[in-house]
PDB file of C-alpha atoms in Angstrom:
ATOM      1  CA  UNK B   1      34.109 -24.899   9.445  1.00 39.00           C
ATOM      2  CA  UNK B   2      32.906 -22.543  12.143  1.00 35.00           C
ATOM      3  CA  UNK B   3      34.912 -19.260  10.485  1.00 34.00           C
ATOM      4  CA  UNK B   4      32.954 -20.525   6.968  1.00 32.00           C
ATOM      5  CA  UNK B   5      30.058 -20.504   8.939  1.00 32.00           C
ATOM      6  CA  UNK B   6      29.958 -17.699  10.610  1.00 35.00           C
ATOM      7  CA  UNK B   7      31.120 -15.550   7.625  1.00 31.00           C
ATOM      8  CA  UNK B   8      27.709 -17.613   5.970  1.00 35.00           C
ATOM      9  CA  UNK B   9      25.890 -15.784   8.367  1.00 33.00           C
ATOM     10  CA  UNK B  10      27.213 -12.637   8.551  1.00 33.00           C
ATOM     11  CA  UNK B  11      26.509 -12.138   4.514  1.00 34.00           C
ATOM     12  CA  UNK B  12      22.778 -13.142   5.197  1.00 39.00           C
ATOM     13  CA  UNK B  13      20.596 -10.315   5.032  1.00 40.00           C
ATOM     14  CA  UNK B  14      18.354  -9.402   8.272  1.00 42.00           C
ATOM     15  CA  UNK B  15      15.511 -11.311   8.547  1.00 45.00           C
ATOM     16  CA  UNK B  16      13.559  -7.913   8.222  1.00 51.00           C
ATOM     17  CA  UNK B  17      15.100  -7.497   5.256  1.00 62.00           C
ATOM     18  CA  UNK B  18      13.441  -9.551   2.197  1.00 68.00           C
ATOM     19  CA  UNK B  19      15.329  -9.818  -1.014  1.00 73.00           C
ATOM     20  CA  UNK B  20      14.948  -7.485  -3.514  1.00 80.00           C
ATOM     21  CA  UNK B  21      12.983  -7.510  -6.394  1.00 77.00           C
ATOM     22  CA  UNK B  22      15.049  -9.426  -9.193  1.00 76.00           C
ATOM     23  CA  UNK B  23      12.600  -9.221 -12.181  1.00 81.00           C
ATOM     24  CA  UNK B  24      14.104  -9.560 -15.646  1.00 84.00           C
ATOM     25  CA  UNK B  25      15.484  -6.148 -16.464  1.00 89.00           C
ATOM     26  CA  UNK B  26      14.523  -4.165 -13.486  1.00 94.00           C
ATOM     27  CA  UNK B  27      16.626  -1.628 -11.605  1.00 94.00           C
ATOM     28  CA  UNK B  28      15.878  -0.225  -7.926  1.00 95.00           C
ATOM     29  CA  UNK B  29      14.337   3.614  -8.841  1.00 96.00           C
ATOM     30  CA  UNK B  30      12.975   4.846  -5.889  1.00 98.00           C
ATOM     31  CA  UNK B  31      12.461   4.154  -2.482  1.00 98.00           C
ATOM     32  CA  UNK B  32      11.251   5.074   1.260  1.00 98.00           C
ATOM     33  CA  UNK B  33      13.077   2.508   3.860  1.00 97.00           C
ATOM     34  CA  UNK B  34      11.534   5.076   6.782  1.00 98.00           C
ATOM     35  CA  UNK B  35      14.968   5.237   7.915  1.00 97.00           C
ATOM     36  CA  UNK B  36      14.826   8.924   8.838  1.00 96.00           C
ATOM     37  CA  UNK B  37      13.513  10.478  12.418  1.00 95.00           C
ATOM     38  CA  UNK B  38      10.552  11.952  10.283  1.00 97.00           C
ATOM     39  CA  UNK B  39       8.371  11.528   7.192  1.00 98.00           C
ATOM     40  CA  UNK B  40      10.360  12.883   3.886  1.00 98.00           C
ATOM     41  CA  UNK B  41       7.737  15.541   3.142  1.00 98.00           C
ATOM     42  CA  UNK B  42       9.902  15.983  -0.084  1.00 98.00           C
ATOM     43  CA  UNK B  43       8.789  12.295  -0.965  1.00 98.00           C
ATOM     44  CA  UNK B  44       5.140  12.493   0.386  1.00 98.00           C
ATOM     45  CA  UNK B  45       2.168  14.511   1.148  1.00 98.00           C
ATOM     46  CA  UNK B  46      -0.742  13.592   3.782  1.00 98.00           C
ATOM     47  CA  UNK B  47      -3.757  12.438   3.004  1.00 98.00           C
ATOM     48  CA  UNK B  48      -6.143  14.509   4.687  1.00 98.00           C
ATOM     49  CA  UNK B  49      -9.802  13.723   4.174  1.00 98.00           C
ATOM     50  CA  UNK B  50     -13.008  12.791   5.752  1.00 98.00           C
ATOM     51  CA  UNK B  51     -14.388   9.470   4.807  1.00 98.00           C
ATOM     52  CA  UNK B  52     -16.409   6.661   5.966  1.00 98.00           C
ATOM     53  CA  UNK B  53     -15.605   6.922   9.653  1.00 98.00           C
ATOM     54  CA  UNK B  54     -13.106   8.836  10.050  1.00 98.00           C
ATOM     55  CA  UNK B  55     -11.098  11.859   8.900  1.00 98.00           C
ATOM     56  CA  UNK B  56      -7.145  11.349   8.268  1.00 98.00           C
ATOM     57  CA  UNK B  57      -4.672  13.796  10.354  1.00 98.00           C
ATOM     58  CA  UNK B  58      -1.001  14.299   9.160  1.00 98.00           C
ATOM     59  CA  UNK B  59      -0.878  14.398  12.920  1.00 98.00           C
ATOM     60  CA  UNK B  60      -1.561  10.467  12.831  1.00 98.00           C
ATOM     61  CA  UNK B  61       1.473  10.025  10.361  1.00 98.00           C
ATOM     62  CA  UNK B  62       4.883   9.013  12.216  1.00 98.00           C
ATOM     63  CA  UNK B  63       8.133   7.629  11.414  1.00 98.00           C
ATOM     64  CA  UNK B  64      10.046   5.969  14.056  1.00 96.00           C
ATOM     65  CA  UNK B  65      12.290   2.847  14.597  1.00 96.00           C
ATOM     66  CA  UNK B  66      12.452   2.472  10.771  1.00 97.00           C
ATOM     67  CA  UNK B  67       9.142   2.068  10.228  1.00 98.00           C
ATOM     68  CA  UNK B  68       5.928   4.312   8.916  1.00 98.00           C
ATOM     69  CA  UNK B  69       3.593   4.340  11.398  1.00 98.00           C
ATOM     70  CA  UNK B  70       0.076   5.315  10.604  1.00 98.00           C
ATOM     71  CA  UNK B  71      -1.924   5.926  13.718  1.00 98.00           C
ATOM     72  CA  UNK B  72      -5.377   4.707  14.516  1.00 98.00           C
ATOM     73  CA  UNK B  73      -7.657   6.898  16.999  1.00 98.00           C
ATOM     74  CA  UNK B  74     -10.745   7.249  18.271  1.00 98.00           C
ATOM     75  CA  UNK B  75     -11.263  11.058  18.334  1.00 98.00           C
ATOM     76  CA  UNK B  76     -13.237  13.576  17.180  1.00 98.00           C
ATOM     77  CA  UNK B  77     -12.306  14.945  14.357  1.00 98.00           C
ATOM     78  CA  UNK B  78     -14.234  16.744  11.038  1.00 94.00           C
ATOM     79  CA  UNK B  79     -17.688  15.417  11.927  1.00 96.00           C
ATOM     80  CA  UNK B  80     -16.398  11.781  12.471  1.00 98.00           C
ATOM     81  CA  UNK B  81     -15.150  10.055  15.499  1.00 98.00           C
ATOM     82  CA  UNK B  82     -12.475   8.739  14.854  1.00 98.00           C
ATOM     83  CA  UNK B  83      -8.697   9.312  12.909  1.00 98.00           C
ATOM     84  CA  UNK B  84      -7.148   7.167  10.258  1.00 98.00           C
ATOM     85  CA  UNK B  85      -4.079   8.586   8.353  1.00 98.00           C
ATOM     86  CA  UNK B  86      -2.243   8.447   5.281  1.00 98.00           C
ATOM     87  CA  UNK B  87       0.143   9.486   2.704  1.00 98.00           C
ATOM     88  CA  UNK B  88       0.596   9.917  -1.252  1.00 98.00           C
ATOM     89  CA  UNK B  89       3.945   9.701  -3.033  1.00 98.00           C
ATOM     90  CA  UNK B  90       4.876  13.261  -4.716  1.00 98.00           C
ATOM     91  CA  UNK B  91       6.052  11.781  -7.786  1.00 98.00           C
ATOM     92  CA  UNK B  92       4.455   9.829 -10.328  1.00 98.00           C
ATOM     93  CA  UNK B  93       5.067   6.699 -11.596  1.00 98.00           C
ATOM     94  CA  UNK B  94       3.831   4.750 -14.772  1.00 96.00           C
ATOM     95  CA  UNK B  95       5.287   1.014 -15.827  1.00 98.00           C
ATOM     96  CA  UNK B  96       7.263  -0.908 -13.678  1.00 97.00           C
ATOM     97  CA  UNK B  97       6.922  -3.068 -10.355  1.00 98.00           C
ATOM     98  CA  UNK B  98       6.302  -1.843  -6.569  1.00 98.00           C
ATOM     99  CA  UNK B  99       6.164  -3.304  -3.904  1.00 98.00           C
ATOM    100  CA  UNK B 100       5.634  -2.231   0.032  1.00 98.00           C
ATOM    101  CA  UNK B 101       6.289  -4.974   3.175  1.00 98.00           C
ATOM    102  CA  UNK B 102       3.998  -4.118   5.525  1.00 98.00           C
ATOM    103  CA  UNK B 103       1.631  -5.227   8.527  1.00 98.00           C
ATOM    104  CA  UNK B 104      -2.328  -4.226   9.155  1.00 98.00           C
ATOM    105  CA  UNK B 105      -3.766  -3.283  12.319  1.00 98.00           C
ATOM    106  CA  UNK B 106      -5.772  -5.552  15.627  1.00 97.00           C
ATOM    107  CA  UNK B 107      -9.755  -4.882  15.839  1.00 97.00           C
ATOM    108  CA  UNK B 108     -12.416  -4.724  13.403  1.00 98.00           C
ATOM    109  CA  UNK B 109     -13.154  -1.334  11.678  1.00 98.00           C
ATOM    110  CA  UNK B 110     -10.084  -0.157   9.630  1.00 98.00           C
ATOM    111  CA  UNK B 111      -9.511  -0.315   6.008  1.00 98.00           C
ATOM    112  CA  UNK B 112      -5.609  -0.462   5.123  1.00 98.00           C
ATOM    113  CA  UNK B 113      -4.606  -0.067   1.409  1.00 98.00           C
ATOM    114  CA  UNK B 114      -1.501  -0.147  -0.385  1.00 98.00           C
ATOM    115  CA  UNK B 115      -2.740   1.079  -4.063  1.00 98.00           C
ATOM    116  CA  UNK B 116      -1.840   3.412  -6.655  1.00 98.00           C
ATOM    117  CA  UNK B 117      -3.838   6.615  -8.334  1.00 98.00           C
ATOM    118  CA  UNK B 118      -3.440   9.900  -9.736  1.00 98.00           C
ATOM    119  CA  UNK B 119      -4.173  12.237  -7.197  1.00 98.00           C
ATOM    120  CA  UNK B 120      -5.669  15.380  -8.049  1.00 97.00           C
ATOM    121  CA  UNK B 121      -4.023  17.325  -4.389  1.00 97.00           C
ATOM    122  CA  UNK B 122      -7.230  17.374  -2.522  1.00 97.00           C
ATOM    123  CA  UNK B 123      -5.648  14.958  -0.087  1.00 98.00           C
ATOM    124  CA  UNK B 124      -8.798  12.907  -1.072  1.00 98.00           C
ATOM    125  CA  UNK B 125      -9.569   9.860  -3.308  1.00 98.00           C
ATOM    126  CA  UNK B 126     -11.702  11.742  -6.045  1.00 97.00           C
ATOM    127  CA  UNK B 127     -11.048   9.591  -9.706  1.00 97.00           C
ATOM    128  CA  UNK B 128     -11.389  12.213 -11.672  1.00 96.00           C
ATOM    129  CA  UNK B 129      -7.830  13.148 -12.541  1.00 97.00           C
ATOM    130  CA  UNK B 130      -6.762   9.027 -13.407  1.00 98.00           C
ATOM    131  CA  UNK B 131      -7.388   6.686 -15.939  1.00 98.00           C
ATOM    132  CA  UNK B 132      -6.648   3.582 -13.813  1.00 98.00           C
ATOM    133  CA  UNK B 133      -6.831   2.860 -10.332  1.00 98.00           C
ATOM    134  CA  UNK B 134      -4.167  -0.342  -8.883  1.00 98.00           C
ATOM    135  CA  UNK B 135      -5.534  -1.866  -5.893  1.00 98.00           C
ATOM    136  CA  UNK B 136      -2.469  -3.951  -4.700  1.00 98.00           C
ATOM    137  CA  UNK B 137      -3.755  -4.835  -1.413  1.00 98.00           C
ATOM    138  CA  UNK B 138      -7.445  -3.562   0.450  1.00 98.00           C
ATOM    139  CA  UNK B 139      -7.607  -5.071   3.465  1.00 98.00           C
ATOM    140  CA  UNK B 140     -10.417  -4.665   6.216  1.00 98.00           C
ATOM    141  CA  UNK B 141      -9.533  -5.618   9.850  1.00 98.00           C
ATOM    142  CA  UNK B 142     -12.591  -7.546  10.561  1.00 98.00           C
ATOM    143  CA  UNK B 143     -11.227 -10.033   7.968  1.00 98.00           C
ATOM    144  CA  UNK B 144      -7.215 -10.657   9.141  1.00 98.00           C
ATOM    145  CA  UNK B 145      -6.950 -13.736   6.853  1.00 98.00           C
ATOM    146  CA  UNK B 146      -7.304 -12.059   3.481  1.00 98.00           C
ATOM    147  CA  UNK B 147      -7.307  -9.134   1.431  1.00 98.00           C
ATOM    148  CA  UNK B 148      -8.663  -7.959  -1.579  1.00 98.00           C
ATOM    149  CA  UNK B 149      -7.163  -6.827  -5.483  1.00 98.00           C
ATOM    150  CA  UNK B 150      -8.743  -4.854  -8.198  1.00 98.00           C
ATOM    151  CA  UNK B 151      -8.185  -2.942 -11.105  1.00 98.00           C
ATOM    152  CA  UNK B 152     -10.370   0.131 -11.908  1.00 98.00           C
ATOM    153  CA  UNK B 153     -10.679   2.192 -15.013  1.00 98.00           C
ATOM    154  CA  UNK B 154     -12.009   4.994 -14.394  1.00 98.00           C
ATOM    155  CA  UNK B 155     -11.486   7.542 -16.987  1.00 98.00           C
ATOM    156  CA  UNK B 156     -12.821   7.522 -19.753  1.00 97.00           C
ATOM    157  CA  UNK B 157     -15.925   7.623 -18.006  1.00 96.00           C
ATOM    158  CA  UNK B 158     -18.013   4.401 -17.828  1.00 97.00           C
ATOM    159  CA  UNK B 159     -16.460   2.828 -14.608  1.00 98.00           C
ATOM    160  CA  UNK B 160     -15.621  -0.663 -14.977  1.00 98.00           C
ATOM    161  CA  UNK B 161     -13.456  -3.164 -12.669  1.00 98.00           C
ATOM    162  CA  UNK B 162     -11.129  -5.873 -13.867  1.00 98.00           C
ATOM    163  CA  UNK B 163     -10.055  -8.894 -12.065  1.00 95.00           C
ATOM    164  CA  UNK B 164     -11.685  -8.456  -8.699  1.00 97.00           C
ATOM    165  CA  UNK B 165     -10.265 -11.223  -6.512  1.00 98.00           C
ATOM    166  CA  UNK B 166     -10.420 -12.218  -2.645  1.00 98.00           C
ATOM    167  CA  UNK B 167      -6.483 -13.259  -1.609  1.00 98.00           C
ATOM    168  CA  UNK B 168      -6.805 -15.792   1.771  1.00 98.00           C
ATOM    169  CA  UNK B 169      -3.309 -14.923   3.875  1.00 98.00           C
ATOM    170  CA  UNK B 170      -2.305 -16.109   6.983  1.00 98.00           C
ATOM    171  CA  UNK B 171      -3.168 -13.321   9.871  1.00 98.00           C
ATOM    172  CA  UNK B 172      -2.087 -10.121   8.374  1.00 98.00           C
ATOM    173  CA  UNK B 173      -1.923  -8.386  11.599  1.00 98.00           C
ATOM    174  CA  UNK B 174       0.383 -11.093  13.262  1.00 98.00           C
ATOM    175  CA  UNK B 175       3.107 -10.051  11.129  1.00 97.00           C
ATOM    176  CA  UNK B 176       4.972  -8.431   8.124  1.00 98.00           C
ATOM    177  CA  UNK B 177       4.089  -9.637   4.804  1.00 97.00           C
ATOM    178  CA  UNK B 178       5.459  -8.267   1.459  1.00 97.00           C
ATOM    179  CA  UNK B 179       2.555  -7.185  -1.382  1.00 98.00           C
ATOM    180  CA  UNK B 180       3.349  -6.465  -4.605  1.00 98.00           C
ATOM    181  CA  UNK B 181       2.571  -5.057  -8.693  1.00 98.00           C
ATOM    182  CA  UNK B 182       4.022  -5.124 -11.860  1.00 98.00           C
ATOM    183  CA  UNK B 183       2.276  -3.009 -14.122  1.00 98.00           C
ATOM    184  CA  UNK B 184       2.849  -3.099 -17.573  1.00 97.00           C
ATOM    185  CA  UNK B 185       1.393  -1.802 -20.992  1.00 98.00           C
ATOM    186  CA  UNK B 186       0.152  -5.658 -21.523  1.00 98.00           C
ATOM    187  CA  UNK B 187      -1.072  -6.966 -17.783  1.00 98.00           C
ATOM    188  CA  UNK B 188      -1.114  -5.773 -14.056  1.00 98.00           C
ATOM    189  CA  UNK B 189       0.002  -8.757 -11.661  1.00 98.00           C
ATOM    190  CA  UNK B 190      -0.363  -9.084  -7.976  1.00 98.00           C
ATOM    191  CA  UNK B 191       2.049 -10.522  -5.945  1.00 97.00           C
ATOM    192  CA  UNK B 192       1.676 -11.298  -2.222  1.00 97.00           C
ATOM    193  CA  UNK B 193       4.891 -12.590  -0.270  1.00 96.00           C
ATOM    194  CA  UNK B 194       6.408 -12.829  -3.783  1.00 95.00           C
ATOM    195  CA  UNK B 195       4.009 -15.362  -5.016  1.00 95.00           C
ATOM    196  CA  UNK B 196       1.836 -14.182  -8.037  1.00 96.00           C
ATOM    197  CA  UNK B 197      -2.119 -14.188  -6.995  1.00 98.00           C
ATOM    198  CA  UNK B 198      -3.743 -12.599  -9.838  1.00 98.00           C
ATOM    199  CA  UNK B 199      -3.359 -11.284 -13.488  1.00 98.00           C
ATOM    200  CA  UNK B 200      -5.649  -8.462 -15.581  1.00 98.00           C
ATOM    201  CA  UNK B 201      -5.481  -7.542 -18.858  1.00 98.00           C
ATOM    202  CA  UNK B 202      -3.985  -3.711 -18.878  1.00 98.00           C
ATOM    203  CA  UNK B 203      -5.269  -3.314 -22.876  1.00 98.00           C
ATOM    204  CA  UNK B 204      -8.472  -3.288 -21.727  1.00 97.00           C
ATOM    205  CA  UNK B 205      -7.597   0.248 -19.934  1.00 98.00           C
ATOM    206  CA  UNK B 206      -5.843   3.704 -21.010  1.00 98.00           C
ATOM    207  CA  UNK B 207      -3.303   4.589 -18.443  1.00 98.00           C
ATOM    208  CA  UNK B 208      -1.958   7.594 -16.936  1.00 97.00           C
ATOM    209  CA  UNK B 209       1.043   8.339 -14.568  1.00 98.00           C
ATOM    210  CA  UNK B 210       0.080   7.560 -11.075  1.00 98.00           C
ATOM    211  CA  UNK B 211       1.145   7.724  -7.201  1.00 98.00           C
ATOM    212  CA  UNK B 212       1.874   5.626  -4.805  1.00 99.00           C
ATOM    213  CA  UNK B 213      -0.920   5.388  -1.894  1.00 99.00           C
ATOM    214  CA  UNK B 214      -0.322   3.977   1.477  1.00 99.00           C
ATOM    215  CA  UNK B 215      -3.191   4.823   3.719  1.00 98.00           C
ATOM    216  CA  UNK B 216      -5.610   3.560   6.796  1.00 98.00           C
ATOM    217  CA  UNK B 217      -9.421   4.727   7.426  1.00 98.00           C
ATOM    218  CA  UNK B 218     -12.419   3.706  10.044  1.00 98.00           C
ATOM    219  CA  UNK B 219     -14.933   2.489   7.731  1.00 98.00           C
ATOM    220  CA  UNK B 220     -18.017  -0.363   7.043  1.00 98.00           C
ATOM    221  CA  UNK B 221     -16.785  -1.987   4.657  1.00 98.00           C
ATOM    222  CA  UNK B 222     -15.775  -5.477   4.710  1.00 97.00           C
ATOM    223  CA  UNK B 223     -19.632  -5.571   6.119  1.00 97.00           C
ATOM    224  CA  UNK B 224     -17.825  -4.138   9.200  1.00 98.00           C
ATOM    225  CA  UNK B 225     -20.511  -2.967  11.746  1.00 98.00           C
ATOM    226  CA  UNK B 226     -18.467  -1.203  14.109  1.00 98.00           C
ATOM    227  CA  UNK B 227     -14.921   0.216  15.034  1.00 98.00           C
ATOM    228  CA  UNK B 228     -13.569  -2.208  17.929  1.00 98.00           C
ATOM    229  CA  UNK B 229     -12.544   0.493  20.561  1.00 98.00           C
ATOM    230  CA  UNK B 230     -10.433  -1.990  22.872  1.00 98.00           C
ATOM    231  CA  UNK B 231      -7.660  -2.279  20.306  1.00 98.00           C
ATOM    232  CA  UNK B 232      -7.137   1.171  20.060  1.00 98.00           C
ATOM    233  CA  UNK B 233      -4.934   3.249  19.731  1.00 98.00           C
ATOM    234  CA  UNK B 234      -3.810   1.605  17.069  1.00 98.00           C
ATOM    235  CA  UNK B 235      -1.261   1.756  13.708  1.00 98.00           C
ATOM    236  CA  UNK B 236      -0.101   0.071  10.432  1.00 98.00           C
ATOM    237  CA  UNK B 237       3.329  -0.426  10.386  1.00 98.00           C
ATOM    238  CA  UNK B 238       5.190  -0.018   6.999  1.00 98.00           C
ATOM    239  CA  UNK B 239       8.655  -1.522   6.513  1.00 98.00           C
ATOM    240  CA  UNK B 240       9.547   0.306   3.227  1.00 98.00           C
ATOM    241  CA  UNK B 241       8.109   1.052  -0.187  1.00 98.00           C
ATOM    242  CA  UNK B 242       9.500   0.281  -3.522  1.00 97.00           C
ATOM    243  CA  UNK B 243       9.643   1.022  -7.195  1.00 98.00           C
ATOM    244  CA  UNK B 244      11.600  -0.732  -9.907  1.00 97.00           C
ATOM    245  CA  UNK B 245      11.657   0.429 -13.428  1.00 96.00           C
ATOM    246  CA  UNK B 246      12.697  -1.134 -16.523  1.00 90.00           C
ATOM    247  CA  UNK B 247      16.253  -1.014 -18.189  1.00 78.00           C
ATOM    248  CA  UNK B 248      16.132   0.171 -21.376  1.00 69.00           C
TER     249      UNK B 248
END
């Protein structure tokens, strides 16, 4: 019994190691475990802009102990005091289901976003070269105990936002939780911990190809008033990042 039971255990998984997506029909098709010493710059590029209240330094962007660290300052930099980071997949991606496992930052004052866009290589979130915009988790610090989901179409041009929904979580900076999309010509649903939380209807939308965006900036939102400075420095820590496609 104690052989069987051992052997039990030893073909368990790691508890930091959820089970993979097992969709109808899906296949593993890309994927950053943050494995390496340093970020696969043949995967990503940095998001490098100035918004809100901060501007976002590839300098901020680590990888270490198998995670992605973005790092959370306060320093001048740009004509804002304070850092945020983040990066942008190089390839695009249209149907299928992705999912990152993640964990936000302590202290009020940071806006953390796992989401998906077509970027237009500014290193900044201009909508003018996407149809849709995939907001699979916006959450603000202030707020630990939820997060936000929304779907944006944004070209053609009027702007318009489907599905809009407010998520309550346990405390999202406490530990890892798993957030999730399956995008499809017919709906977009949300997942969070592998429990669906909200579905939109995609028709209502034309859709382009799209990359993957895992980023961190200072900002108000949230009705934030202020960064809290005793909690910093500061990071999100990502786990890994995942795509699943189809068979066919």
């Amino acid at each position: 019994m104690m052989l069987y039971l051992a052997l039990a255990l030893a073909l368990q998984p790691p508890a930091s190691e959820p089970p993979r997506w097992t969709g109808e029909g899906y296949t593993l098709a890309w994927s950053d475990e943050f494995t390496s010493k340093s970020l696969d710059t043949k995967k990503w590029v940095f998001r490098t802009d100035s918004k809100h209240w901060s501007t976002q330094k590839p300098e901020n962007v680590r990888v270490a102990d198998g995670f992605l660290r973005l790092e959370l300052k306060k320093e001048d930099a740009g004509d804002k005091h304070y850092t945020g980071a983040g990066v942008i997949s190089k390839k695009t991606f249209t149907y299928g289901y992705y999912e990152a496992r993640f964990k936000t930052p302590p202290g009020a004052g940071w806006h953390s976003s796992f989401w998906l866009m077509t970027h237009d290589g500014s290193g900044g979130t201009s909508p003018k070269a996407t149809n849709q915009e995939l907001d699979i988790i916006e959450n603000d610090s202030i707020s630990p105990l939820g997060y936000g989901v929304n779907t944006h179409k944004w070209n053609p041009e009027p702007h318009q936002s489907f599905g809009g929904k407010h998520v309550k979580t346990p405390d999202l900076s406490a530990d890892f939780h798993t957030f999730g999309c399956e995008f499809t010509p017919a709906t977009v649903k949300y997942y969070f911990d592998g429990a669906l939380v909200q579905t939109v209807d995609a028709t209502k939308f034309a859709h382009s190809p799209q990359h993957i965006w895992l980023t961190s900036i200072a900002s108000q939102l949230g009705r934030t008033t202020a960064v809290d400075d005793t909690k910093l420095p500061a990071a999100v820590l990502f786990d890994y990042v995942r795509y699943y496609e189809k068979k066919r």
